[in-house]
PDB file of C-alpha atoms in Angstrom:
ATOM      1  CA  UNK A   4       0.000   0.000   0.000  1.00  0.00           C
ATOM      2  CA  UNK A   5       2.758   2.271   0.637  1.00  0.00           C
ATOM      3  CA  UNK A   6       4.939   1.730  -1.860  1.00  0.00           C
ATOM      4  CA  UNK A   7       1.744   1.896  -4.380  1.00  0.00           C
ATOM      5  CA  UNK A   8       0.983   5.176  -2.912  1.00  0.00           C
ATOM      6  CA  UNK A   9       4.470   6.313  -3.193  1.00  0.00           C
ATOM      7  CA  UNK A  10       4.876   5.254  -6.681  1.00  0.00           C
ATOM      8  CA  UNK A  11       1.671   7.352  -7.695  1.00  0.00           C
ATOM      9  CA  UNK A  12       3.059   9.897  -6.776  1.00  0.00           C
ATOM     10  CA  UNK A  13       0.906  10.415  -3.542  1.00  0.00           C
ATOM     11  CA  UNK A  14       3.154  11.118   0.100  1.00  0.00           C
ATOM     12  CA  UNK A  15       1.805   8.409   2.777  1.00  0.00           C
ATOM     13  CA  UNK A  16       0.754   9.911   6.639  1.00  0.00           C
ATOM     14  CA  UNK A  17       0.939   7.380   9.453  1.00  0.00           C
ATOM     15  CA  UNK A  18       0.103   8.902  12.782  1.00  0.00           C
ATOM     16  CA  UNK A  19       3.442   6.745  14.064  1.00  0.00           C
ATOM     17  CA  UNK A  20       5.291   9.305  11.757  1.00  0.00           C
ATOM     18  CA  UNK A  21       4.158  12.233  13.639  1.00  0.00           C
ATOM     19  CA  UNK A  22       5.496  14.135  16.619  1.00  0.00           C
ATOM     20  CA  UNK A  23       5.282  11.574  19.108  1.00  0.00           C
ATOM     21  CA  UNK A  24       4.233  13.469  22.141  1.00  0.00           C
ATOM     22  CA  UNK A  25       1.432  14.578  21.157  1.00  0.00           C
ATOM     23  CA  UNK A  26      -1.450  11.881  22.081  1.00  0.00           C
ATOM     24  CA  UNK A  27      -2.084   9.250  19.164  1.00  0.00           C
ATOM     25  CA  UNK A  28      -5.950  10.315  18.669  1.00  0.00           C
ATOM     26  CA  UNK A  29      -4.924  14.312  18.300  1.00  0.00           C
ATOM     27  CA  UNK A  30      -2.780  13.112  15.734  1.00  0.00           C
ATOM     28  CA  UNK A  31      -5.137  10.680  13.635  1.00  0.00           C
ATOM     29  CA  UNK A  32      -7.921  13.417  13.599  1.00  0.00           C
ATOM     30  CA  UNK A  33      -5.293  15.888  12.724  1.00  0.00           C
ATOM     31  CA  UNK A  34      -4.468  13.592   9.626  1.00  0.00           C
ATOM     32  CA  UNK A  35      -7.990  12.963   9.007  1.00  0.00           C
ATOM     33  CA  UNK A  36      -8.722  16.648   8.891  1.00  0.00           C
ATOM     34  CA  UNK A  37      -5.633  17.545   7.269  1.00  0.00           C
ATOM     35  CA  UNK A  38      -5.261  15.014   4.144  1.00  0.00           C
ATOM     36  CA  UNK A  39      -6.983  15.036   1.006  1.00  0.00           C
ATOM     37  CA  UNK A  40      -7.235  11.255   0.777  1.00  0.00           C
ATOM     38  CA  UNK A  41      -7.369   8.704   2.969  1.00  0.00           C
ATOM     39  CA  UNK A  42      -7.393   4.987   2.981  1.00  0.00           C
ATOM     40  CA  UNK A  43      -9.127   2.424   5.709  1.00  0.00           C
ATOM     41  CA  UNK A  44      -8.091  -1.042   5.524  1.00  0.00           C
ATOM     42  CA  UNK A  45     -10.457  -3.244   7.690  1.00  0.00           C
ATOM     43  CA  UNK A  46      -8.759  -6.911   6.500  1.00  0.00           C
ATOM     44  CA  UNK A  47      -7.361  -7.007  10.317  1.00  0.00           C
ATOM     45  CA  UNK A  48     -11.090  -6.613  11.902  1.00  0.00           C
ATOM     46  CA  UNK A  49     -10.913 -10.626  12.047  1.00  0.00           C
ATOM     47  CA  UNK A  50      -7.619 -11.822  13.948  1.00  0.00           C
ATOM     48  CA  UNK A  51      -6.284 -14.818  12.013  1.00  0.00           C
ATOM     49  CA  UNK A  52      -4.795 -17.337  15.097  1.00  0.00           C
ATOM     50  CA  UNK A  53      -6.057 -18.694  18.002  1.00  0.00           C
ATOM     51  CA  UNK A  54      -6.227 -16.071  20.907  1.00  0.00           C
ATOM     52  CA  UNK A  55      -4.902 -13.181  18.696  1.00  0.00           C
ATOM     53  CA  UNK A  56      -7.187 -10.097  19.385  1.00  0.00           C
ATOM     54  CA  UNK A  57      -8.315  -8.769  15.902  1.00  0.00           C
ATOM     55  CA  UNK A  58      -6.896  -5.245  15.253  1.00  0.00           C
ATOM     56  CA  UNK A  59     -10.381  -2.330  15.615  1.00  0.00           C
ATOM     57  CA  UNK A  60      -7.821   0.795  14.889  1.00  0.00           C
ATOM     58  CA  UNK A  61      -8.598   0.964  11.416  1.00  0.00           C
ATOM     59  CA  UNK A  62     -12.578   0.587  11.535  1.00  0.00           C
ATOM     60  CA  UNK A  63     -12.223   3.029  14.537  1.00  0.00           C
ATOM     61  CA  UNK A  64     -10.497   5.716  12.627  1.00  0.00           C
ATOM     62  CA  UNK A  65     -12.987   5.182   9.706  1.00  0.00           C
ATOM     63  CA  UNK A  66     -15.906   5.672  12.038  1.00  0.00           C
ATOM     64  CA  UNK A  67     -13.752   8.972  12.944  1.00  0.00           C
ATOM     65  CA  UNK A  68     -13.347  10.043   9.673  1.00  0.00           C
ATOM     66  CA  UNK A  69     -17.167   9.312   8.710  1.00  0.00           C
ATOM     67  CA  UNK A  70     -18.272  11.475  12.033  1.00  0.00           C
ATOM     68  CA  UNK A  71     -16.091  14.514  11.414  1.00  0.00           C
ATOM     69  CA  UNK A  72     -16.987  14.424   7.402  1.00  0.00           C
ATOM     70  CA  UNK A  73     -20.789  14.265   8.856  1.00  0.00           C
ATOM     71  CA  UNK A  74     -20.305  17.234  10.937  1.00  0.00           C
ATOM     72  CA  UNK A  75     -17.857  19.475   9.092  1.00  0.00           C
ATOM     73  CA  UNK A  76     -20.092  19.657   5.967  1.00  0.00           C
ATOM     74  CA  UNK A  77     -18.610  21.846   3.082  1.00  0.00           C
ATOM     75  CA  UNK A  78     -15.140  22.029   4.631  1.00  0.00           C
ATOM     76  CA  UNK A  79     -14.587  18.358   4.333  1.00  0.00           C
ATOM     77  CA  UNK A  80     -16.697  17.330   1.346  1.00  0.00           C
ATOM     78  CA  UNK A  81     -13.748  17.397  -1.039  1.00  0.00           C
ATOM     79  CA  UNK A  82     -11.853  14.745   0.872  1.00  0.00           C
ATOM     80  CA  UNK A  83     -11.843  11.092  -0.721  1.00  0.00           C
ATOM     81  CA  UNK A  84     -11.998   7.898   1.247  1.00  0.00           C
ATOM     82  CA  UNK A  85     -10.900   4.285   0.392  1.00  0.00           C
ATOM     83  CA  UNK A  86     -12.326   1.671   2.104  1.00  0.00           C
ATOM     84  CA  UNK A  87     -10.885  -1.607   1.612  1.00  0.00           C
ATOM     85  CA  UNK A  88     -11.460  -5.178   3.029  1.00  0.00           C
ATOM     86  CA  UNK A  89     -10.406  -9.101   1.634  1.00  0.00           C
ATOM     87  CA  UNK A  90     -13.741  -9.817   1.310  1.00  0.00           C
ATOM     88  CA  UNK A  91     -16.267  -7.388  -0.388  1.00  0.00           C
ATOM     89  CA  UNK A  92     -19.092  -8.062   1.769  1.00  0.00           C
ATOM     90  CA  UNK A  93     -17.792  -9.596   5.045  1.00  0.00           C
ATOM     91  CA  UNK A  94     -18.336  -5.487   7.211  1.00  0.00           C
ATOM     92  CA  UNK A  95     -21.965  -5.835   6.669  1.00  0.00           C
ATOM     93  CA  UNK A  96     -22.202  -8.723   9.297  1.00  0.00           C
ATOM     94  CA  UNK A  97     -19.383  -7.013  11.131  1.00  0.00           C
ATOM     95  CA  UNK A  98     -20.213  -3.320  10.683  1.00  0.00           C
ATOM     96  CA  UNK A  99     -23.595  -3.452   9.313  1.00  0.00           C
ATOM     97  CA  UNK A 100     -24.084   0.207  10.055  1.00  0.00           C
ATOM     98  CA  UNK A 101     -21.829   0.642   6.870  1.00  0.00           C
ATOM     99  CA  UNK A 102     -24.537  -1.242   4.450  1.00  0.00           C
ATOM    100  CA  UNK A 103     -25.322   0.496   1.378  1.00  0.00           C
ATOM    101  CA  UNK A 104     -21.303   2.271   1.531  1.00  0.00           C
ATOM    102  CA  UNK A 105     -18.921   1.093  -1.371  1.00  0.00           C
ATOM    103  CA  UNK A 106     -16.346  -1.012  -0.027  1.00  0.00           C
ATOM    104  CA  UNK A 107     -13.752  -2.295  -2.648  1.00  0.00           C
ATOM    105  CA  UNK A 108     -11.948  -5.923  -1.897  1.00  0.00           C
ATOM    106  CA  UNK A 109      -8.615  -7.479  -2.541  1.00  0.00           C
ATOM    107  CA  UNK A 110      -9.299 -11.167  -1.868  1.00  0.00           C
ATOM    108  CA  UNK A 111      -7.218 -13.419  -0.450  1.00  0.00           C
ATOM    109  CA  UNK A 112      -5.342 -14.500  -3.054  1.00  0.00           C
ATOM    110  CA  UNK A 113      -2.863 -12.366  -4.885  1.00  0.00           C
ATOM    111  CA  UNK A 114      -3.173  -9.805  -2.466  1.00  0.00           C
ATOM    112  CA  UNK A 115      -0.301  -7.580  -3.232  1.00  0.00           C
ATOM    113  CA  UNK A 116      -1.204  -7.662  -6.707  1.00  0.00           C
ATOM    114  CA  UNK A 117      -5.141  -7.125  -6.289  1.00  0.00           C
ATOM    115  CA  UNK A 118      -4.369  -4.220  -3.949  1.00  0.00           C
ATOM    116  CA  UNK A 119      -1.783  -2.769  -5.688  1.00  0.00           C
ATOM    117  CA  UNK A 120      -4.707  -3.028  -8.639  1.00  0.00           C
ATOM    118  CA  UNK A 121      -7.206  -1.537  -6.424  1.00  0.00           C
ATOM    119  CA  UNK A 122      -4.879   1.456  -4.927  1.00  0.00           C
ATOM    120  CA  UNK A 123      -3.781   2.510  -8.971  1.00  0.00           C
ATOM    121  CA  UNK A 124      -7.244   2.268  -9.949  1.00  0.00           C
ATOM    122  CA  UNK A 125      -8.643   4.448  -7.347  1.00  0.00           C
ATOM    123  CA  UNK A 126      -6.232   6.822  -7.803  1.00  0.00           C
ATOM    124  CA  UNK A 127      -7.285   7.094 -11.606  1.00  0.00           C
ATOM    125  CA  UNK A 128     -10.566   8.119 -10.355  1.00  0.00           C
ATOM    126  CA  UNK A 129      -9.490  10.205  -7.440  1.00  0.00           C
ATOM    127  CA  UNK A 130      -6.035  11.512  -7.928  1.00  0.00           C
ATOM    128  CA  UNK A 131      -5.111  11.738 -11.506  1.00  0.00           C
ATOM    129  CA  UNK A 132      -6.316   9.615 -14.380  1.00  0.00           C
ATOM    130  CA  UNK A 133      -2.485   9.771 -15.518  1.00  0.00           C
ATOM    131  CA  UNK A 134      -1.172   6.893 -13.244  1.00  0.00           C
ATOM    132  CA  UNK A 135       1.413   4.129 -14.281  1.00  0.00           C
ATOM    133  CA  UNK A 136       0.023   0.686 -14.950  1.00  0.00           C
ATOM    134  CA  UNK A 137      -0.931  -1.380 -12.078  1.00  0.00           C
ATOM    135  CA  UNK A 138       1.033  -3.955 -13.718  1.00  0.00           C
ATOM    136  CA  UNK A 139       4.200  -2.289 -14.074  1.00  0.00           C
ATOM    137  CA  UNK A 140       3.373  -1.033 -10.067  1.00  0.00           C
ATOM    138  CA  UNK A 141       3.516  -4.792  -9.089  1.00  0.00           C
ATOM    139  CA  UNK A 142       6.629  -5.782 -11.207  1.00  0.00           C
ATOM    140  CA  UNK A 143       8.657  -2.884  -9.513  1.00  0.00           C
ATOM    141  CA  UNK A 144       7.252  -3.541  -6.432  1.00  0.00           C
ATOM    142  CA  UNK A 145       8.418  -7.107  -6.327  1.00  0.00           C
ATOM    143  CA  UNK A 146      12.180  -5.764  -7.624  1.00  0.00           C
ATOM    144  CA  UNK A 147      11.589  -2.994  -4.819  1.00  0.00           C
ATOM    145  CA  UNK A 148      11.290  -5.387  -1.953  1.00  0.00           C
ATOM    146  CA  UNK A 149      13.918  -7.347  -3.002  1.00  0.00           C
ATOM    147  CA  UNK A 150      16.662  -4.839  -3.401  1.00  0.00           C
ATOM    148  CA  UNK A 151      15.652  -3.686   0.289  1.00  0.00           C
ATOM    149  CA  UNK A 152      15.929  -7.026   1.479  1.00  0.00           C
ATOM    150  CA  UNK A 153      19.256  -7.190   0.014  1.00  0.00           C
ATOM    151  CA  UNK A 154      20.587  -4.237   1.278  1.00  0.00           C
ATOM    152  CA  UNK A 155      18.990  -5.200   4.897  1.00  0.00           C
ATOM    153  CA  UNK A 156      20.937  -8.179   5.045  1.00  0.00           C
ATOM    154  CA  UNK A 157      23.973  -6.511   3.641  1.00  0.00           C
ATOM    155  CA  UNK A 158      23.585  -4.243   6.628  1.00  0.00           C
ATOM    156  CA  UNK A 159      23.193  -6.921   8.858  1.00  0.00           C
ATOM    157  CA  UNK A 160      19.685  -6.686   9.714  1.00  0.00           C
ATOM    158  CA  UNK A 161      18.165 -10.420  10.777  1.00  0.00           C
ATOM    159  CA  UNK A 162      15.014 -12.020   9.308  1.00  0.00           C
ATOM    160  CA  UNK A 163      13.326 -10.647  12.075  1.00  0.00           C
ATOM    161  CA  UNK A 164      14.603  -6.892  11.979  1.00  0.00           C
ATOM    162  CA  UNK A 165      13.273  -7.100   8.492  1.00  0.00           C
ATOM    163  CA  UNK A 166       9.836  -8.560   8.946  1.00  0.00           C
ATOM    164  CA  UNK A 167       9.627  -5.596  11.886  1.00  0.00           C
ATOM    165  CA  UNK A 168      10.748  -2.615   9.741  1.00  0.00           C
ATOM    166  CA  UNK A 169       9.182   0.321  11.246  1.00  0.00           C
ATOM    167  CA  UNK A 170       6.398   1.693   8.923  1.00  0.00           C
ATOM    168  CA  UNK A 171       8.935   5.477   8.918  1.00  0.00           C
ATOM    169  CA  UNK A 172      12.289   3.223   7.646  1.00  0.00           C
ATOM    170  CA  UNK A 173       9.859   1.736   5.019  1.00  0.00           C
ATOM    171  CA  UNK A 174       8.324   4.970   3.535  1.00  0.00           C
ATOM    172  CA  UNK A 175      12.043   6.754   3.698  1.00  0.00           C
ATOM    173  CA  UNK A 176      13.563   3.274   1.963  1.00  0.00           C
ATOM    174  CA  UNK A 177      10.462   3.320  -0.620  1.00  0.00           C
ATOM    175  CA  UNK A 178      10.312   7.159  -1.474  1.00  0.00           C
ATOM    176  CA  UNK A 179      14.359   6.872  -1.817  1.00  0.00           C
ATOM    177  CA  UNK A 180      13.688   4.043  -3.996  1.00  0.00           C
ATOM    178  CA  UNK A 181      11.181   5.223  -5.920  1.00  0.00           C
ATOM    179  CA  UNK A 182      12.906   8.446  -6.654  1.00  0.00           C
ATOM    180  CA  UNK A 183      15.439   7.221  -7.760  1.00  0.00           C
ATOM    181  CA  UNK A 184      14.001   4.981 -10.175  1.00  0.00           C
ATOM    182  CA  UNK A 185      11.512   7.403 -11.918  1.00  0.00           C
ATOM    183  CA  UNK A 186      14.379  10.387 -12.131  1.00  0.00           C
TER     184      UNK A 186
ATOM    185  CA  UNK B  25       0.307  -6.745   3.434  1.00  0.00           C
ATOM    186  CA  UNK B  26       2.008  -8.686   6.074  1.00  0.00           C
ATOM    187  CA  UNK B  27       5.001  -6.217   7.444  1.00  0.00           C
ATOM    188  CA  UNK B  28       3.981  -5.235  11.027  1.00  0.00           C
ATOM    189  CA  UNK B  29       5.127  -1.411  12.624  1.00  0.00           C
ATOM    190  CA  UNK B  30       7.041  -0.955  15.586  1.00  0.00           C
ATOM    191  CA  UNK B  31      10.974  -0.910  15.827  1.00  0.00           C
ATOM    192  CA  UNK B  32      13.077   2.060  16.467  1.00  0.00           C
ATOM    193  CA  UNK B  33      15.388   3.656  13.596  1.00  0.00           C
ATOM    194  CA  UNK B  34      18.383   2.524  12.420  1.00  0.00           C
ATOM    195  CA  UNK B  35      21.168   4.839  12.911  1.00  0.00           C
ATOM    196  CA  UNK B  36      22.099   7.647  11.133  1.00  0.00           C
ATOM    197  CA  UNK B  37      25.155   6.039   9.585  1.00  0.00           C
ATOM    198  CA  UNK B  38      23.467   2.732   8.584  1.00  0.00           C
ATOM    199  CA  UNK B  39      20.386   4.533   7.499  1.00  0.00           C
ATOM    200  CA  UNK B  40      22.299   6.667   4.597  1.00  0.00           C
ATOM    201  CA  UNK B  41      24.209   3.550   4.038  1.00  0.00           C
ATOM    202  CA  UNK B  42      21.708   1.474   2.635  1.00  0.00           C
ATOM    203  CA  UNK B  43      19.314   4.606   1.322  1.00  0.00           C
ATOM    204  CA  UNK B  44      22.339   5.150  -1.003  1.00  0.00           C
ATOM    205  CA  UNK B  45      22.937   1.733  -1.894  1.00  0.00           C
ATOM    206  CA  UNK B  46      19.143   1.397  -2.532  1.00  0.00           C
ATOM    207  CA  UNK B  47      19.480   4.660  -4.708  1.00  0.00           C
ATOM    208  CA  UNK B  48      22.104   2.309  -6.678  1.00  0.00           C
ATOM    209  CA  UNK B  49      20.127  -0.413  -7.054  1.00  0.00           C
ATOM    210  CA  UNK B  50      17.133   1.656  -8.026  1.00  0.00           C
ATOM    211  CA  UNK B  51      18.983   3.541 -10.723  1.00  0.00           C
ATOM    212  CA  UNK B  52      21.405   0.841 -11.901  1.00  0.00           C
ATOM    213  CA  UNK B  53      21.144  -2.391 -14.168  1.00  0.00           C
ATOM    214  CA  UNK B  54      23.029  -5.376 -13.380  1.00  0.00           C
ATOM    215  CA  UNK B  55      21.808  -7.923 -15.465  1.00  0.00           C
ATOM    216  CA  UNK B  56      19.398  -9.842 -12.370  1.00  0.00           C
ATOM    217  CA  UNK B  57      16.684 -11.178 -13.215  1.00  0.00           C
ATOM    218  CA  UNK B  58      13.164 -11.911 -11.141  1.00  0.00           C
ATOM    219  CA  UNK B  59      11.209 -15.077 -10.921  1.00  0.00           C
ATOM    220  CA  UNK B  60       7.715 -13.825  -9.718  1.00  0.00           C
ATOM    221  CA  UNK B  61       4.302 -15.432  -9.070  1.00  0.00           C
ATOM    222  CA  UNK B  62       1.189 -13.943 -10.594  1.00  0.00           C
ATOM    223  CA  UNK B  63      -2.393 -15.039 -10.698  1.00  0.00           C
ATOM    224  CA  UNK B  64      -2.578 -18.227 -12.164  1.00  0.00           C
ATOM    225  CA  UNK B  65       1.228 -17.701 -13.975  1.00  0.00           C
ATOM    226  CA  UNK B  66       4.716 -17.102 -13.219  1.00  0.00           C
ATOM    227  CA  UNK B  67       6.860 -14.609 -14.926  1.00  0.00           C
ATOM    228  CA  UNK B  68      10.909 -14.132 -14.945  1.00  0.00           C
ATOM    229  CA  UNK B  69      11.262 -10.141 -15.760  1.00  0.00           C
ATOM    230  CA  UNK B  70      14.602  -8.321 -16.426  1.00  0.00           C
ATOM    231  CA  UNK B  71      15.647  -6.099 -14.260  1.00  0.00           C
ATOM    232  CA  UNK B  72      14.940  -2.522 -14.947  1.00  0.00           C
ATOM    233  CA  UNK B  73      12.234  -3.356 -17.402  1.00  0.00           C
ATOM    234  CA  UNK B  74       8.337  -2.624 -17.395  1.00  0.00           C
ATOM    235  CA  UNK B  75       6.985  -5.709 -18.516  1.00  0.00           C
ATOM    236  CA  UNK B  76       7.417  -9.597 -18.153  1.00  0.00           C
ATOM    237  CA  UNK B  77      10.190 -11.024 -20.479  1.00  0.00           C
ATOM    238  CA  UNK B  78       8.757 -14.655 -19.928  1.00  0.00           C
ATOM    239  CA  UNK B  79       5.296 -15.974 -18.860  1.00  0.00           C
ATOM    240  CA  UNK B  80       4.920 -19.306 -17.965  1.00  0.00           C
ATOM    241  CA  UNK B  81       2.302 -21.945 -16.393  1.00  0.00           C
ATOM    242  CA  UNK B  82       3.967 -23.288 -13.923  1.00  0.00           C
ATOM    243  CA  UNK B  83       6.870 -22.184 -11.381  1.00  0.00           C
ATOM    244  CA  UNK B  84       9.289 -24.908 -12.549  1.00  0.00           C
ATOM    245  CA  UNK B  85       9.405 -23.631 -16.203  1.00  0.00           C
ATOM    246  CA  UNK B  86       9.841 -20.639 -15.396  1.00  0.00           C
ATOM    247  CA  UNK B  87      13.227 -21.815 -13.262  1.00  0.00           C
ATOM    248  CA  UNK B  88      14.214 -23.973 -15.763  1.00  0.00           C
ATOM    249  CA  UNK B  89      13.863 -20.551 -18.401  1.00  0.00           C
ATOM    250  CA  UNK B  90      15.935 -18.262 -16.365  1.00  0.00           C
ATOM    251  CA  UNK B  91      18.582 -20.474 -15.388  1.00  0.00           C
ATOM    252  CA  UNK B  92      19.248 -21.287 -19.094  1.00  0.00           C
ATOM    253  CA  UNK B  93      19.527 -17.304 -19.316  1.00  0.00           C
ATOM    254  CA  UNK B  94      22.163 -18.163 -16.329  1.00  0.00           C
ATOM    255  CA  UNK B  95      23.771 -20.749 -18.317  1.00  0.00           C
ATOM    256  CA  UNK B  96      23.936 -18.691 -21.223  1.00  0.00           C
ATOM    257  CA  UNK B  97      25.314 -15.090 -19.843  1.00  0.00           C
ATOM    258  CA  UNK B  98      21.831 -13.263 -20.602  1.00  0.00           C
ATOM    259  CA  UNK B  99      21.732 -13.007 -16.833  1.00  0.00           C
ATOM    260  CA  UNK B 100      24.037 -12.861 -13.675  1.00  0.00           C
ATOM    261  CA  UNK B 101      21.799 -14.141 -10.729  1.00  0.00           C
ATOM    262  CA  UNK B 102      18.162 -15.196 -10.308  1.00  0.00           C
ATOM    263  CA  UNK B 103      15.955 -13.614  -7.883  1.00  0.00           C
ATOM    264  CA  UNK B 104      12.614 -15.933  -6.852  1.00  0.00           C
ATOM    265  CA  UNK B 105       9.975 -14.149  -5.246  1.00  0.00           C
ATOM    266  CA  UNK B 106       7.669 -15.416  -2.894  1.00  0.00           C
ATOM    267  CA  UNK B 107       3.991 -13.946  -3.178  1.00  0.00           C
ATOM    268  CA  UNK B 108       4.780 -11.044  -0.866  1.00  0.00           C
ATOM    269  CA  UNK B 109       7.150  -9.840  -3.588  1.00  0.00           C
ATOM    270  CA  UNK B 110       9.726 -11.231  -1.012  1.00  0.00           C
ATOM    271  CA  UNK B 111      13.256 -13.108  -2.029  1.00  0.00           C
ATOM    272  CA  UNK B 112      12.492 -16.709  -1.481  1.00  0.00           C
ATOM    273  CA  UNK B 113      15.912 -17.549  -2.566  1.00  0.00           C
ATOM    274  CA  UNK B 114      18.800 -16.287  -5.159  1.00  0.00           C
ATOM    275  CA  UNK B 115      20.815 -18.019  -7.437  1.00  0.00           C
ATOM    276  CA  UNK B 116      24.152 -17.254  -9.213  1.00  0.00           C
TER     277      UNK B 116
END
């Protein structure tokens, strides 16, 4: 998602990025109110192992977003929202106050290609209609990840260091990479 | 989708280390090329370029395709992906 965001040209805002003493929910509705665009990914609603607690951040800060847009009126009503989920129908059992919203899926399978897909398509609609082709987005994606992971272990980092990148080394690796590649 | 947050920075000195090295790679040619899974095919593509060199059915054809490129000198190592887009393993 980042790097697709990256690669479209489009600079990605994390609240972990931000100043980090200010409190976490001043800084998500200050990026809420703040971006043009934003993107809510509810695939981790439904934790995946045995006594893992399923992640509610994401349909939190879309229930955030969908109050504030509700209550500023004009001054939000050019701001676009994503929202995303494997399955294109699983939120209205699990958020079935969302029924009758668009909610675009990725599946299970192929997700990095599907949402890499979904993310460039979007942006056609949303962003520019000039964007590169979602399949050329995947292909450099896969030779993106690898040439970090190279460099990683060239540096030392474990399997485990890698798999734990923080989401700030990732965007500042990507956007490096990126640049460099479309100069 | 699977990389997870958390983890402080590098330092400064490793950081611009690898961003320049990954400035390199991004820039730079080397004659690699990628094995890579798609739906329902697998691909080898050159490194650099936009578009698949080679599509094939199954995973093992596709091996079998890039290291005769190996063999050959049309490439100098083979990357295989895993579906993440990770290395699964590199050949030379």
């Amino acid at each position: 998602m980042i790097f697709t965001c990256l690669y479209c040209g489009l600079e990605p805002r994390l609240s972990q990025l931000e100043d980090s003493g200010t409190p976490r929910i001043k800084t998500i509705l200050h990026l809420i109110k703040s971006s043009k665009y934003s993107i809510h990914d509810l695939s981790r609603m439904k934790s995946e192992a045995a006594n893992e607690l399923a992640r509610f951040n994401m349909p939190f800060e879309l229930g955030l977003e969908l109050g504030m847009k509700s209550i500023a009126g004009n001054k939000m009503k050019n701001k676009k929202c994503l929202v995303l989920d494997t399955e294109r129908h699983r939120y209205h059992a699990a958020i079935s106050d969302l029924s009758g919203s668009d909610i675009a899926s990725y599946g299970k399978q192929e997700q990095v290609e599907r949402l890499i897909k979904v993310l460039r398509d979007w942006f056609t609609h949303v962003v520019n209609p000039k964007q590169p082709p979602a399949n050329k987005v995947f292909l450099e994606y896969n030779e993106f990840v690898s040439d970090l992971q190279i460099e990683l272990v060239a540096a030392e980092f474990s399997q485990r260091d890698i798999d734990n990148l923080s989401n700030a080394e990732y965007i500042h690796y990507a956007g490096e990479w990126v640049g460099s590649r479309l100069q | 989708m699977s990389k997870k947050k958390s983890r402080v920075l590098t330092s400064g000195k490793v950081k611009s280390r690898i961003t320049r090295r990954l400035n390199i790679a991004a820039s730079t040619t080397e004659g690699q090329v990628h094995v890579i899974p798609r739906s329902s095919a697998w691909i080898i593509k050159k490194e650099g370029a936009e578009r698949a060199y080679r599509v094939y059915d199954v995973k093992a054809k596709a091996l079998a395709g890039a290291r005769s490129m190996l063999s050959s000198g049309l490439a100098s190592s083979i990357v295989i992906h895993d579906k993440y887009g990770r290395i699964d393993s590199i050949e030379s």
